[in-house]
PDB file of C-alpha atoms in Angstrom:
ATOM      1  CA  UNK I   1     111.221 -83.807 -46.078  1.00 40.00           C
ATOM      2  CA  UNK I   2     108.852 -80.493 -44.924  1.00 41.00           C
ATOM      3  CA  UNK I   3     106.735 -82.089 -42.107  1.00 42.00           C
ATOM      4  CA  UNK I   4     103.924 -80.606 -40.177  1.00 44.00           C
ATOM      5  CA  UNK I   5     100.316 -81.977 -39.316  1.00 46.00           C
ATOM      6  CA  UNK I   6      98.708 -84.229 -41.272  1.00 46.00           C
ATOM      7  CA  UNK I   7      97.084 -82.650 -44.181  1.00 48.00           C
ATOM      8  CA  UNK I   8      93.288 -83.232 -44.195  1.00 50.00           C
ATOM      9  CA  UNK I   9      91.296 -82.515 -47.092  1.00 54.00           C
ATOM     10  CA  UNK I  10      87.896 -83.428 -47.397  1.00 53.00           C
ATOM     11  CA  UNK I  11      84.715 -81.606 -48.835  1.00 52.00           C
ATOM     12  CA  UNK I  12      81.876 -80.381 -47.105  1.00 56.00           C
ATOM     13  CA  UNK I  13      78.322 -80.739 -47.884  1.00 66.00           C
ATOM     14  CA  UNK I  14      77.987 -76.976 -47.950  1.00 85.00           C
ATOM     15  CA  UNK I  15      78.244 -75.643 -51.399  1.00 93.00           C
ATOM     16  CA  UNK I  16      78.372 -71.844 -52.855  1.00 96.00           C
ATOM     17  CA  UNK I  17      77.431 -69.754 -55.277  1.00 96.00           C
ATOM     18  CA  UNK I  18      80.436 -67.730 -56.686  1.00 95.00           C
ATOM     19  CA  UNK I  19      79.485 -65.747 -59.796  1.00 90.00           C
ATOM     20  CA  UNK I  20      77.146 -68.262 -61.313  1.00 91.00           C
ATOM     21  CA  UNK I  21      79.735 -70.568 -60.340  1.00 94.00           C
ATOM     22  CA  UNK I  22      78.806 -73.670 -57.546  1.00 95.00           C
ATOM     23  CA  UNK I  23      81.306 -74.205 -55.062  1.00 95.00           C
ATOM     24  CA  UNK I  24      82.063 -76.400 -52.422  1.00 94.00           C
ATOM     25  CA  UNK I  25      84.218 -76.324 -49.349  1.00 95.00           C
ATOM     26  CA  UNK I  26      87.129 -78.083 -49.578  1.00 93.00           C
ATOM     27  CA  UNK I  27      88.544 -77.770 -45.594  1.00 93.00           C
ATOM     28  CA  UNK I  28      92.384 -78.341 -45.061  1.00 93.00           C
ATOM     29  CA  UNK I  29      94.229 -78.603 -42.152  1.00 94.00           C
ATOM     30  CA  UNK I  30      97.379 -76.882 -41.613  1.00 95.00           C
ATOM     31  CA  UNK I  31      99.391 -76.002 -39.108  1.00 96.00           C
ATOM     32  CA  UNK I  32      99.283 -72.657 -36.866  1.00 95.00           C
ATOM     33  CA  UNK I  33      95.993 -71.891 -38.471  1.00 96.00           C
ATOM     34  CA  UNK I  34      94.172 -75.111 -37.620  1.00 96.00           C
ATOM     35  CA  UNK I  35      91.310 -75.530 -40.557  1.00 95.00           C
ATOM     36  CA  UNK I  36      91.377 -73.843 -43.628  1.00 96.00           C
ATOM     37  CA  UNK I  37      88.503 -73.737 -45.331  1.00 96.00           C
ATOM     38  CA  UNK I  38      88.746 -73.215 -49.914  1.00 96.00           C
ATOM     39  CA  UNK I  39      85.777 -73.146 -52.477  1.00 96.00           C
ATOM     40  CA  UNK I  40      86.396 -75.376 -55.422  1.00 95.00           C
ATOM     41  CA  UNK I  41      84.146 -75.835 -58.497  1.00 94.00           C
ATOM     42  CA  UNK I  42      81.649 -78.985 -58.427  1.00 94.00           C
ATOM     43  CA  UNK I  43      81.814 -80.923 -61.190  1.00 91.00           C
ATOM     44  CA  UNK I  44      79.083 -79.364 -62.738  1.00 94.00           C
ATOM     45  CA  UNK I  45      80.783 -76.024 -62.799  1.00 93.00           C
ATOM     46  CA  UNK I  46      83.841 -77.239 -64.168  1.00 92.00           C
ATOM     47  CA  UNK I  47      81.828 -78.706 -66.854  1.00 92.00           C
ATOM     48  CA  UNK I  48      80.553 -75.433 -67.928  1.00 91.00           C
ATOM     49  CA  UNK I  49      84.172 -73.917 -67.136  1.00 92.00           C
ATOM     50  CA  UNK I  50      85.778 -76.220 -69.437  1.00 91.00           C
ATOM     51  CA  UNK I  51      83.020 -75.004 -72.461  1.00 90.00           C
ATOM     52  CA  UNK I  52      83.607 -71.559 -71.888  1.00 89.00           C
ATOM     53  CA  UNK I  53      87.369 -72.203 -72.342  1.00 85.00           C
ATOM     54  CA  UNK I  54      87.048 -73.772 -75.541  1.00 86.00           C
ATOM     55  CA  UNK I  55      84.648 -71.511 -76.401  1.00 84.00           C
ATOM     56  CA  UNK I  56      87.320 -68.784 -76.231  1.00 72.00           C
ATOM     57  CA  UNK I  57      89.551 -70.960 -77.880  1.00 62.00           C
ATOM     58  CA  UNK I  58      86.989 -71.198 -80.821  1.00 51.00           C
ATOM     59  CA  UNK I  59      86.813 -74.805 -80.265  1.00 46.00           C
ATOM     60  CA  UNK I  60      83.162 -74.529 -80.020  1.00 43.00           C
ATOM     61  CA  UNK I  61      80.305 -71.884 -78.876  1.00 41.00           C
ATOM     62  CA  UNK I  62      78.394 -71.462 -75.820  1.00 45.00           C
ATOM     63  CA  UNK I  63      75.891 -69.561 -74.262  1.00 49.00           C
ATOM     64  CA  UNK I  64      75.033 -67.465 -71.625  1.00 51.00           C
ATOM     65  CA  UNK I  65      77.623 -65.235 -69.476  1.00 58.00           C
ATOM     66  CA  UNK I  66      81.173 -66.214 -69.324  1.00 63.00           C
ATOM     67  CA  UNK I  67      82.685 -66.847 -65.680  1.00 69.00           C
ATOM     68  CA  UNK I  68      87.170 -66.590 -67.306  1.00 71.00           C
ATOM     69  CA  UNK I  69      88.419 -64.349 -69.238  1.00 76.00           C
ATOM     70  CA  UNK I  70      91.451 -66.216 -70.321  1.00 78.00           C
ATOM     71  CA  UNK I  71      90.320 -69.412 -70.721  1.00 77.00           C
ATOM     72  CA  UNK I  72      92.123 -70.798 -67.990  1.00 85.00           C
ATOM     73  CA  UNK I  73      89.622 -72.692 -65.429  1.00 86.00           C
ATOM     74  CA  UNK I  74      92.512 -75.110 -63.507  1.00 86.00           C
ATOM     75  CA  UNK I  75      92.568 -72.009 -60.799  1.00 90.00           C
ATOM     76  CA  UNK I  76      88.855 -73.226 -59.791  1.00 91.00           C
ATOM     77  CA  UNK I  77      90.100 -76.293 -58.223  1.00 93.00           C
ATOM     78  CA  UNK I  78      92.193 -77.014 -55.977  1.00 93.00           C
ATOM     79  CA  UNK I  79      96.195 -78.591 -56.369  1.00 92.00           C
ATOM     80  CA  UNK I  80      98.470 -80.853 -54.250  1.00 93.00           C
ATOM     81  CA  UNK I  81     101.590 -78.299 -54.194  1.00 94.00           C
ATOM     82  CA  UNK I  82      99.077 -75.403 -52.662  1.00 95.00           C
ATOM     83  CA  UNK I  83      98.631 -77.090 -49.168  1.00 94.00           C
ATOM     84  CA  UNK I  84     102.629 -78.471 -49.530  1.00 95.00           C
ATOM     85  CA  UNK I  85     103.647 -74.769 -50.244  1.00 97.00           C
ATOM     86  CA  UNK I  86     101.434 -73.246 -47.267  1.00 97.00           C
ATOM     87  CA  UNK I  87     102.485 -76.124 -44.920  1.00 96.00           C
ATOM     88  CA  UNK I  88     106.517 -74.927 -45.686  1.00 97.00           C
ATOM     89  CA  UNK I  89     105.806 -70.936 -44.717  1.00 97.00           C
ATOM     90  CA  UNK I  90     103.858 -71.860 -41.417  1.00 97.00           C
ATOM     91  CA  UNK I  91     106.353 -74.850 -40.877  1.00 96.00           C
ATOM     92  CA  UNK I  92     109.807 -72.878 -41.534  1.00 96.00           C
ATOM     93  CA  UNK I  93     111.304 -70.765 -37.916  1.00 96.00           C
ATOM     94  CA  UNK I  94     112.283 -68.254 -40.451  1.00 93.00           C
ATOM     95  CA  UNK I  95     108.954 -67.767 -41.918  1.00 96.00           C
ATOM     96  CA  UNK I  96     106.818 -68.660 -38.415  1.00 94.00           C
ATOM     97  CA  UNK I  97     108.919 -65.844 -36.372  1.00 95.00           C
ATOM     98  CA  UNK I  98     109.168 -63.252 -38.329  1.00 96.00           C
ATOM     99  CA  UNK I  99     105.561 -63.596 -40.566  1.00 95.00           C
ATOM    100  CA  UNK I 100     103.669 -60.690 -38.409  1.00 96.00           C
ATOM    101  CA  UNK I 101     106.182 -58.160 -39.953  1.00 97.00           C
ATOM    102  CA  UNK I 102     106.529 -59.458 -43.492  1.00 98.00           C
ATOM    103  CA  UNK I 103     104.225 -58.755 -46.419  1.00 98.00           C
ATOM    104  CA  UNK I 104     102.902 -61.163 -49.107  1.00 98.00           C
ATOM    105  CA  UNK I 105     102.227 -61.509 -52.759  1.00 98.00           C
ATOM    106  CA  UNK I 106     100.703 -64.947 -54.542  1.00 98.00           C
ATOM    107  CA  UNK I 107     101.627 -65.338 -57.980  1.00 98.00           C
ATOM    108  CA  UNK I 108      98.493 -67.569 -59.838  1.00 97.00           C
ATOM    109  CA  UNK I 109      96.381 -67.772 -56.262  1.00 98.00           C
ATOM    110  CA  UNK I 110      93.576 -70.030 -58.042  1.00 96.00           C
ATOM    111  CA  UNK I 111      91.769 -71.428 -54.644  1.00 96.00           C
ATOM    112  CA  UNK I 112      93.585 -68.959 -52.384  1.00 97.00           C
ATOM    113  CA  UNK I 113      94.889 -71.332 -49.971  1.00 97.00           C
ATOM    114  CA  UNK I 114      98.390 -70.459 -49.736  1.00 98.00           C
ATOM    115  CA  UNK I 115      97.308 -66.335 -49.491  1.00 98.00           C
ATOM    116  CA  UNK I 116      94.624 -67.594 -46.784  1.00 98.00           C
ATOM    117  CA  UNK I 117      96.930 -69.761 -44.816  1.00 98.00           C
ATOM    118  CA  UNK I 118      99.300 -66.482 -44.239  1.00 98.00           C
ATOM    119  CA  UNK I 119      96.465 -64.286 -44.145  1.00 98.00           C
ATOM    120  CA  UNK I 120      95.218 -66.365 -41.047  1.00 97.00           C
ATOM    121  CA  UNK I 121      98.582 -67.125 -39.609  1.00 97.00           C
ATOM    122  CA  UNK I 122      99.440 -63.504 -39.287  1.00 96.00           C
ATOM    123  CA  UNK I 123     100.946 -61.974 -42.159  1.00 97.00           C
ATOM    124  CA  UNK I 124     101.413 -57.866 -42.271  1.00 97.00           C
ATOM    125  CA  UNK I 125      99.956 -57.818 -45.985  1.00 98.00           C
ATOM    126  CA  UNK I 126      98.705 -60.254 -48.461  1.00 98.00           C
ATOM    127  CA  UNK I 127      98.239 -59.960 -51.964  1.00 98.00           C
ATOM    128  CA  UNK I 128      96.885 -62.380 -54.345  1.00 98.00           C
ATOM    129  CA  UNK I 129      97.251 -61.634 -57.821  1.00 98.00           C
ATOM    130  CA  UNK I 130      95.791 -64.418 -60.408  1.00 97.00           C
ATOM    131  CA  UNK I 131      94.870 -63.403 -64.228  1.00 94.00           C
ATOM    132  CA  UNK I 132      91.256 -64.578 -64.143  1.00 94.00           C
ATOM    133  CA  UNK I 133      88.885 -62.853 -62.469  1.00 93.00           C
ATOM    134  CA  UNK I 134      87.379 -66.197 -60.953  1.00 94.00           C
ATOM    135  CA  UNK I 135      89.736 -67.164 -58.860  1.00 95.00           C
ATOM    136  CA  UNK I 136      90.359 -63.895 -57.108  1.00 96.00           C
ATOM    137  CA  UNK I 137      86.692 -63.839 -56.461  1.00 95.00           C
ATOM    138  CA  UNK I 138      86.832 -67.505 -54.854  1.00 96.00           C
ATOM    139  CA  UNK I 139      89.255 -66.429 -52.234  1.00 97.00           C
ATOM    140  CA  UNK I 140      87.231 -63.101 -51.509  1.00 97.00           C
ATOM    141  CA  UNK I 141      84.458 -65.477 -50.916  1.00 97.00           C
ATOM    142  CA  UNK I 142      86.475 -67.940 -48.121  1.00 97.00           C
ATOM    143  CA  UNK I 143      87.754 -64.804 -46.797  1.00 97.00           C
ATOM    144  CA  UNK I 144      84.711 -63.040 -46.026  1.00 96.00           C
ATOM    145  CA  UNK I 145      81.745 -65.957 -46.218  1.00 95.00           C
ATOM    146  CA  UNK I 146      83.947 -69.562 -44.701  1.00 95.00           C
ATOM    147  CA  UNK I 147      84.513 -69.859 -41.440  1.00 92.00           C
ATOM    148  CA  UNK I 148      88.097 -68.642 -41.810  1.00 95.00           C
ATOM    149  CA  UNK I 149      89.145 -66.689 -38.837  1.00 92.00           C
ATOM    150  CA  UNK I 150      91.146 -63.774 -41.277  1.00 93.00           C
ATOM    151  CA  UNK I 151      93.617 -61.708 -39.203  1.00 86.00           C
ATOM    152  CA  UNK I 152      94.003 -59.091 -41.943  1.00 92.00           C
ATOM    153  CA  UNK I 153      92.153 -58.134 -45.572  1.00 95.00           C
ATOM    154  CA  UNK I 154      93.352 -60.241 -48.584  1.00 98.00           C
ATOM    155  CA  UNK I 155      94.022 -57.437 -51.420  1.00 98.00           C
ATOM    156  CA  UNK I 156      93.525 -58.968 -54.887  1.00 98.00           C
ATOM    157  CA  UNK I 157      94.691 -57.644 -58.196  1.00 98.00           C
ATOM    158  CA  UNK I 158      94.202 -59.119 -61.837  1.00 96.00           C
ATOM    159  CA  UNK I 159      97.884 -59.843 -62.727  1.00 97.00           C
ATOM    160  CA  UNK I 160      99.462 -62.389 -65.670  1.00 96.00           C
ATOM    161  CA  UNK I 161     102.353 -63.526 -64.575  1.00 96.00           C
ATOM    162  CA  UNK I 162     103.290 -64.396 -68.449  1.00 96.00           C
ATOM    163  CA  UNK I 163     102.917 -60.569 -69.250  1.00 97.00           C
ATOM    164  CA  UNK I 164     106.800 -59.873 -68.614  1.00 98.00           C
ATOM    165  CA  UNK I 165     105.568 -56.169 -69.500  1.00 98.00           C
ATOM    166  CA  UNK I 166     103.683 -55.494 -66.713  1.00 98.00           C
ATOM    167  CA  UNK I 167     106.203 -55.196 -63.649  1.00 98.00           C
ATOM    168  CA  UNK I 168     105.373 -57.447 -60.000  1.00 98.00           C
ATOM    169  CA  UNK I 169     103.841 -55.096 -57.529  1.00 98.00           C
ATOM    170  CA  UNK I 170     107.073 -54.209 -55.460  1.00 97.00           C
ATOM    171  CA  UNK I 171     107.431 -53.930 -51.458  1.00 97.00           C
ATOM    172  CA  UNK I 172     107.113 -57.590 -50.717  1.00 98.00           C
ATOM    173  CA  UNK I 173     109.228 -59.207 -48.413  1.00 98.00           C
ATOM    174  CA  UNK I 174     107.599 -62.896 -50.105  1.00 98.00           C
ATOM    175  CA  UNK I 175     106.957 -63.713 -53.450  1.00 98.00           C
ATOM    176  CA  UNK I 176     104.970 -67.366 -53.302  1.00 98.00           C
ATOM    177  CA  UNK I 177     103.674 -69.745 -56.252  1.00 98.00           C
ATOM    178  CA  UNK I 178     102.131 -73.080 -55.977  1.00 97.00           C
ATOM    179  CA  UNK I 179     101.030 -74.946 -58.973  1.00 95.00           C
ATOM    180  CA  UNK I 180     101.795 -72.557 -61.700  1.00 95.00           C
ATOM    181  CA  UNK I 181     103.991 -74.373 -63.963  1.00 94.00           C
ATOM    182  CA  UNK I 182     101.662 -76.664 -65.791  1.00 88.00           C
ATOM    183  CA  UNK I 183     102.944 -75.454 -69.389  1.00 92.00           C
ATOM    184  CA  UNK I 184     106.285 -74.872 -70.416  1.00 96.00           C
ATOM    185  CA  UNK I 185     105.694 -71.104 -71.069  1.00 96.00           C
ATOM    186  CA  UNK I 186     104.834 -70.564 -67.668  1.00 96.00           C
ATOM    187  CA  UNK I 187     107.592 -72.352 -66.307  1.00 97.00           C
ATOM    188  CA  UNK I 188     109.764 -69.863 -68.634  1.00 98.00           C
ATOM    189  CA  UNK I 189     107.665 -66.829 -67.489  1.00 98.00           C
ATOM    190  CA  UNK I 190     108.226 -67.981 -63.780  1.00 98.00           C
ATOM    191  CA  UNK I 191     111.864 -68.103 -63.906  1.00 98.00           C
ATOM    192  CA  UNK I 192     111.689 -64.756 -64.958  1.00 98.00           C
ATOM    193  CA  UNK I 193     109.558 -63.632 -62.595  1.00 98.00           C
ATOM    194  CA  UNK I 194     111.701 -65.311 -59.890  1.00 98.00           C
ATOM    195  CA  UNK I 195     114.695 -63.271 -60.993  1.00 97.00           C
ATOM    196  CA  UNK I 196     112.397 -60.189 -61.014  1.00 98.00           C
ATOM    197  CA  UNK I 197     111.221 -60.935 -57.437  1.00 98.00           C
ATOM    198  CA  UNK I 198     115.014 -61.443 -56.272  1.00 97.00           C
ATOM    199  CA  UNK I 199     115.875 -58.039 -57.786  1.00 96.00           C
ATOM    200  CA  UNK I 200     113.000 -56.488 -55.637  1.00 97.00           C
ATOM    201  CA  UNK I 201     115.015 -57.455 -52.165  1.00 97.00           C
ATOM    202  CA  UNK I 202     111.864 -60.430 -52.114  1.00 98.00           C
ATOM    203  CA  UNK I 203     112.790 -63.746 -51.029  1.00 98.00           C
ATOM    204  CA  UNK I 204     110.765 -66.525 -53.470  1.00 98.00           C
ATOM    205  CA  UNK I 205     108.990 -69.614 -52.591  1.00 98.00           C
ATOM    206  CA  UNK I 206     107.867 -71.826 -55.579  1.00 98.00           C
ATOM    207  CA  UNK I 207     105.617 -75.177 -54.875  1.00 97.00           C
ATOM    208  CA  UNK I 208     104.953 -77.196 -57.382  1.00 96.00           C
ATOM    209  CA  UNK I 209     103.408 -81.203 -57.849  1.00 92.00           C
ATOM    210  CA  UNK I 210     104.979 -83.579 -59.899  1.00 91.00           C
ATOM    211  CA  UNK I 211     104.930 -84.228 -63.646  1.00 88.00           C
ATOM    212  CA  UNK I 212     104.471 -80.452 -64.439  1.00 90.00           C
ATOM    213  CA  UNK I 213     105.571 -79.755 -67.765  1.00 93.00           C
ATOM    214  CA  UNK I 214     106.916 -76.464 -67.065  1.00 96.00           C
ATOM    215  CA  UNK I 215     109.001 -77.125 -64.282  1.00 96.00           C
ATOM    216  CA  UNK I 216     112.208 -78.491 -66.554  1.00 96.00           C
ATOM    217  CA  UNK I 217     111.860 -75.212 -68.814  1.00 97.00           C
ATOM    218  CA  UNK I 218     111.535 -73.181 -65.189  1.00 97.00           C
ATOM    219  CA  UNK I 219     114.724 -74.499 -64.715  1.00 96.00           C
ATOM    220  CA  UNK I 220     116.556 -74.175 -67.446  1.00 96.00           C
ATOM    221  CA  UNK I 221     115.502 -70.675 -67.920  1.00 97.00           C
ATOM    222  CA  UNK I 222     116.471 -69.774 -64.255  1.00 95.00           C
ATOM    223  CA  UNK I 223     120.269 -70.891 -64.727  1.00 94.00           C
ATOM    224  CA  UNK I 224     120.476 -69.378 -67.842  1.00 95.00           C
ATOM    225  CA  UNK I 225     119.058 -66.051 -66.015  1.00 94.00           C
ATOM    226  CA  UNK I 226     121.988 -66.716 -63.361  1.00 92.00           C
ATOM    227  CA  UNK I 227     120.335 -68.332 -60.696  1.00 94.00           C
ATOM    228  CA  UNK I 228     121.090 -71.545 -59.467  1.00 87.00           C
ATOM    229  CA  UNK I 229     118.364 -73.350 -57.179  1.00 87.00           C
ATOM    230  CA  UNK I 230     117.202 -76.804 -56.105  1.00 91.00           C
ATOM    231  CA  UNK I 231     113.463 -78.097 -55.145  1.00 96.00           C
ATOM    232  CA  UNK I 232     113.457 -79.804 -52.254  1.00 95.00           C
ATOM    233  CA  UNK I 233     110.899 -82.640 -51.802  1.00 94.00           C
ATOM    234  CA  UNK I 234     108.313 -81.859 -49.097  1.00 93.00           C
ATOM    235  CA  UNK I 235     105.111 -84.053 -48.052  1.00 86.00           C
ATOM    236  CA  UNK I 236     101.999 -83.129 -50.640  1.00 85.00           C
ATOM    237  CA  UNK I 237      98.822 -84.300 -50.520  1.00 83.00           C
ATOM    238  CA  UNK I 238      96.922 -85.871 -53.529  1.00 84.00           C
ATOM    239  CA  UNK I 239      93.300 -83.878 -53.971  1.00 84.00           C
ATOM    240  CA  UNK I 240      89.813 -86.552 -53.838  1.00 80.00           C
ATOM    241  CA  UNK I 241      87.492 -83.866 -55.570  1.00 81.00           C
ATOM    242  CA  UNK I 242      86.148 -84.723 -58.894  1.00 84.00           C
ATOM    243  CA  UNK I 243      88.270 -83.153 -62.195  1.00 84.00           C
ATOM    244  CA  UNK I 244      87.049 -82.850 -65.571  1.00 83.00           C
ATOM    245  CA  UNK I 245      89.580 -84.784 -67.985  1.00 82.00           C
ATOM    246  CA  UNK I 246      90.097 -81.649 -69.436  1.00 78.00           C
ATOM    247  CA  UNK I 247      91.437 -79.743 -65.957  1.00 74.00           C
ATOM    248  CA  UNK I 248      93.260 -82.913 -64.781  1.00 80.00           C
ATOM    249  CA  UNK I 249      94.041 -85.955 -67.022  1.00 69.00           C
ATOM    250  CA  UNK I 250      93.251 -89.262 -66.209  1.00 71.00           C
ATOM    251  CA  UNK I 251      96.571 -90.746 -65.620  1.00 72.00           C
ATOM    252  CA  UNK I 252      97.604 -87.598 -62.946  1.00 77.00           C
ATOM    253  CA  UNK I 253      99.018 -88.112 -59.711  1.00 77.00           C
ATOM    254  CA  UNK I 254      97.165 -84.762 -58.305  1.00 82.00           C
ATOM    255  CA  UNK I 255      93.957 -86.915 -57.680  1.00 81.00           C
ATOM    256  CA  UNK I 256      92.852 -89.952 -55.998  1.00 81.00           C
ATOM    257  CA  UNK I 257      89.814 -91.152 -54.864  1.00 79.00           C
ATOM    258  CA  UNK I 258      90.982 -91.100 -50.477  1.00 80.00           C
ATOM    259  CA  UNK I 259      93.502 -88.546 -49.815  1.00 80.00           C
ATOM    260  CA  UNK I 260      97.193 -89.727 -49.971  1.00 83.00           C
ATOM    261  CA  UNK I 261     100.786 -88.290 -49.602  1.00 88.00           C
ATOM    262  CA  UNK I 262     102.487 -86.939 -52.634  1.00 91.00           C
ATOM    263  CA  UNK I 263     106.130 -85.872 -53.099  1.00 91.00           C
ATOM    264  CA  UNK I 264     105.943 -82.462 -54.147  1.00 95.00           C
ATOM    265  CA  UNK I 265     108.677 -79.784 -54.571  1.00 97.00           C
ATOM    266  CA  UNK I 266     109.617 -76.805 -52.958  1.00 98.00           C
ATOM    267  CA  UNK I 267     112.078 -73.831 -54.168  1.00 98.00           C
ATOM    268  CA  UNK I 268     113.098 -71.376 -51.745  1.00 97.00           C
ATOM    269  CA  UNK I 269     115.522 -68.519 -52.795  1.00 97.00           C
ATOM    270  CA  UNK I 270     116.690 -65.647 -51.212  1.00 95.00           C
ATOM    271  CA  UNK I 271     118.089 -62.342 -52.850  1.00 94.00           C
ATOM    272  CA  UNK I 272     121.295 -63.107 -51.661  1.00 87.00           C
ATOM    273  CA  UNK I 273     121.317 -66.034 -53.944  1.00 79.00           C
ATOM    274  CA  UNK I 274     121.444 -63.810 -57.028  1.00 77.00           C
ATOM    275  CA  UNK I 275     123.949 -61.545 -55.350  1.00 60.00           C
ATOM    276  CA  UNK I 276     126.207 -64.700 -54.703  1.00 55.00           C
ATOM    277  CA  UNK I 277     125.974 -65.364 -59.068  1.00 52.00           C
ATOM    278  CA  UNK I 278     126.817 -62.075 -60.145  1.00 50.00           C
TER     279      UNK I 278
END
């Protein structure tokens, strides 16, 4: 198991406004970096997320200015693997001792806290990439407006990590994803990107909670790609903010109403491990 301090999460009666969008601070605790402080969507907002998504699905209409462009509002919350994924770079000698020379780039960033938790710890570069503008604008926000103490700018860039056309920025020494598998095409699309990452000379560090539907097709797709690789189970934490049924079913582990320790699973691949296959 990945250990490290205890993983608080709890919200704070301070709430933001993010492009129409209200906020409110979800602080985390984690080590190196102390507390971490990520903007999630009340559950107000995620209300009116959830209409403008089926709006753009043509599920129904609704009014006013839309905050997604692709529909997608699960990056305005926040997700177990996110603090088990940041807890494993600032928890790892390999990562700790060498971080102040290596760059980072966040596949599906949503809340930011993985690109934050390097960002604060130390990192050379950090870019999170997500494919909806909302999310990159929530970790601007914590960046510049929480109580954060940033040791370097966060860069942000609009990327989908399902377009397979449009190449991963190259130059990292980390490629990091927590969360991202939650349909089987972008467990596929992941495993691709994985094998794209370990051509770039990038080591790869994929988190993810359990129960995802696209972590079976992730893996599947990865062999048959020529990499072999195994999760191992690190300490998660279960999120207590509210969900709309539509972002997080009813029956999902991710949530509970007090905090609690979740097995969640942690890939970490080195270029060397393609090397070794072929």
């Amino acid at each position: 198991m990945t250990t490290g301090a205890v993983a608080l999460q709890h919200p704070s009666p301070t709430f933001h406004n993010v492009q129409g969008v209200i906020c409110r601070e979800v602080q985390n605790v984690l080590p190196i970096v102390g507390t971490l402080a990520v903007l999630e969507a009340t559950a107000d907002a995620q209300e009116q997320l959830v209409d403008e998504a089926l709006a753009l699905d043509g599920e129904q209409s609704t009014d006013g200015e839309k905050r997604i462009k692709e529909g997608d509002p699960y990056g305005a919350v926040l997700w177990p693997a996110a603090w088990a994924t940041a807890n494993f770079l600032l928890t790892k000698p390999n990562f700790i001792n060498n971080l102040s020379s290596m760059s980072v780039l966040e596949l599906g960033t949503g809340t930011g806290l993985v690109s934050l938790a390097v960002a604060m710890a130390g990192a050379r570069r950090v870019l999170a990439t997500d494919y909806e503008p909302l999310a990159l604008s929530l970790v601007d926000y914590a960046a510049k407006n929480l109580e954060n103490s940033i040791q370097i700018p966060i860069e942000k860039q609009l990327l989908d990590l399902c377009d397979l056309g449009t190449p991963l920025p190259k130059g990292f020494d980390l490629v990091v994803a927590a969360d991202i598998m939650y349909e089987p095409k972008t467990g596929m699309a992941m495993a691709h990107r994985v094998v794209e990452a370990l051509q770039n000379n990038s080591q790869v560090v994929v988190g993810d909670s359990p129960g995802r539907a696209g972590r079976p097709v992730f893996l599947r797709t990865l062999q048959d790609l020529g990499v072999r690789g195994e999760f191992e189970d690190a300490i998660g934490m279960t999120c207590s903010g509210p969900r709309h049924d539509l972002i997080c079913g009813k029956d999902s582990k991710s949530v509970s109403d007090v905090p609690q320790e979740l097995p969640v699973a942690i890939l970490h691949l080195e270029p060397k491990s393609l090397q070794k296959i072929r």
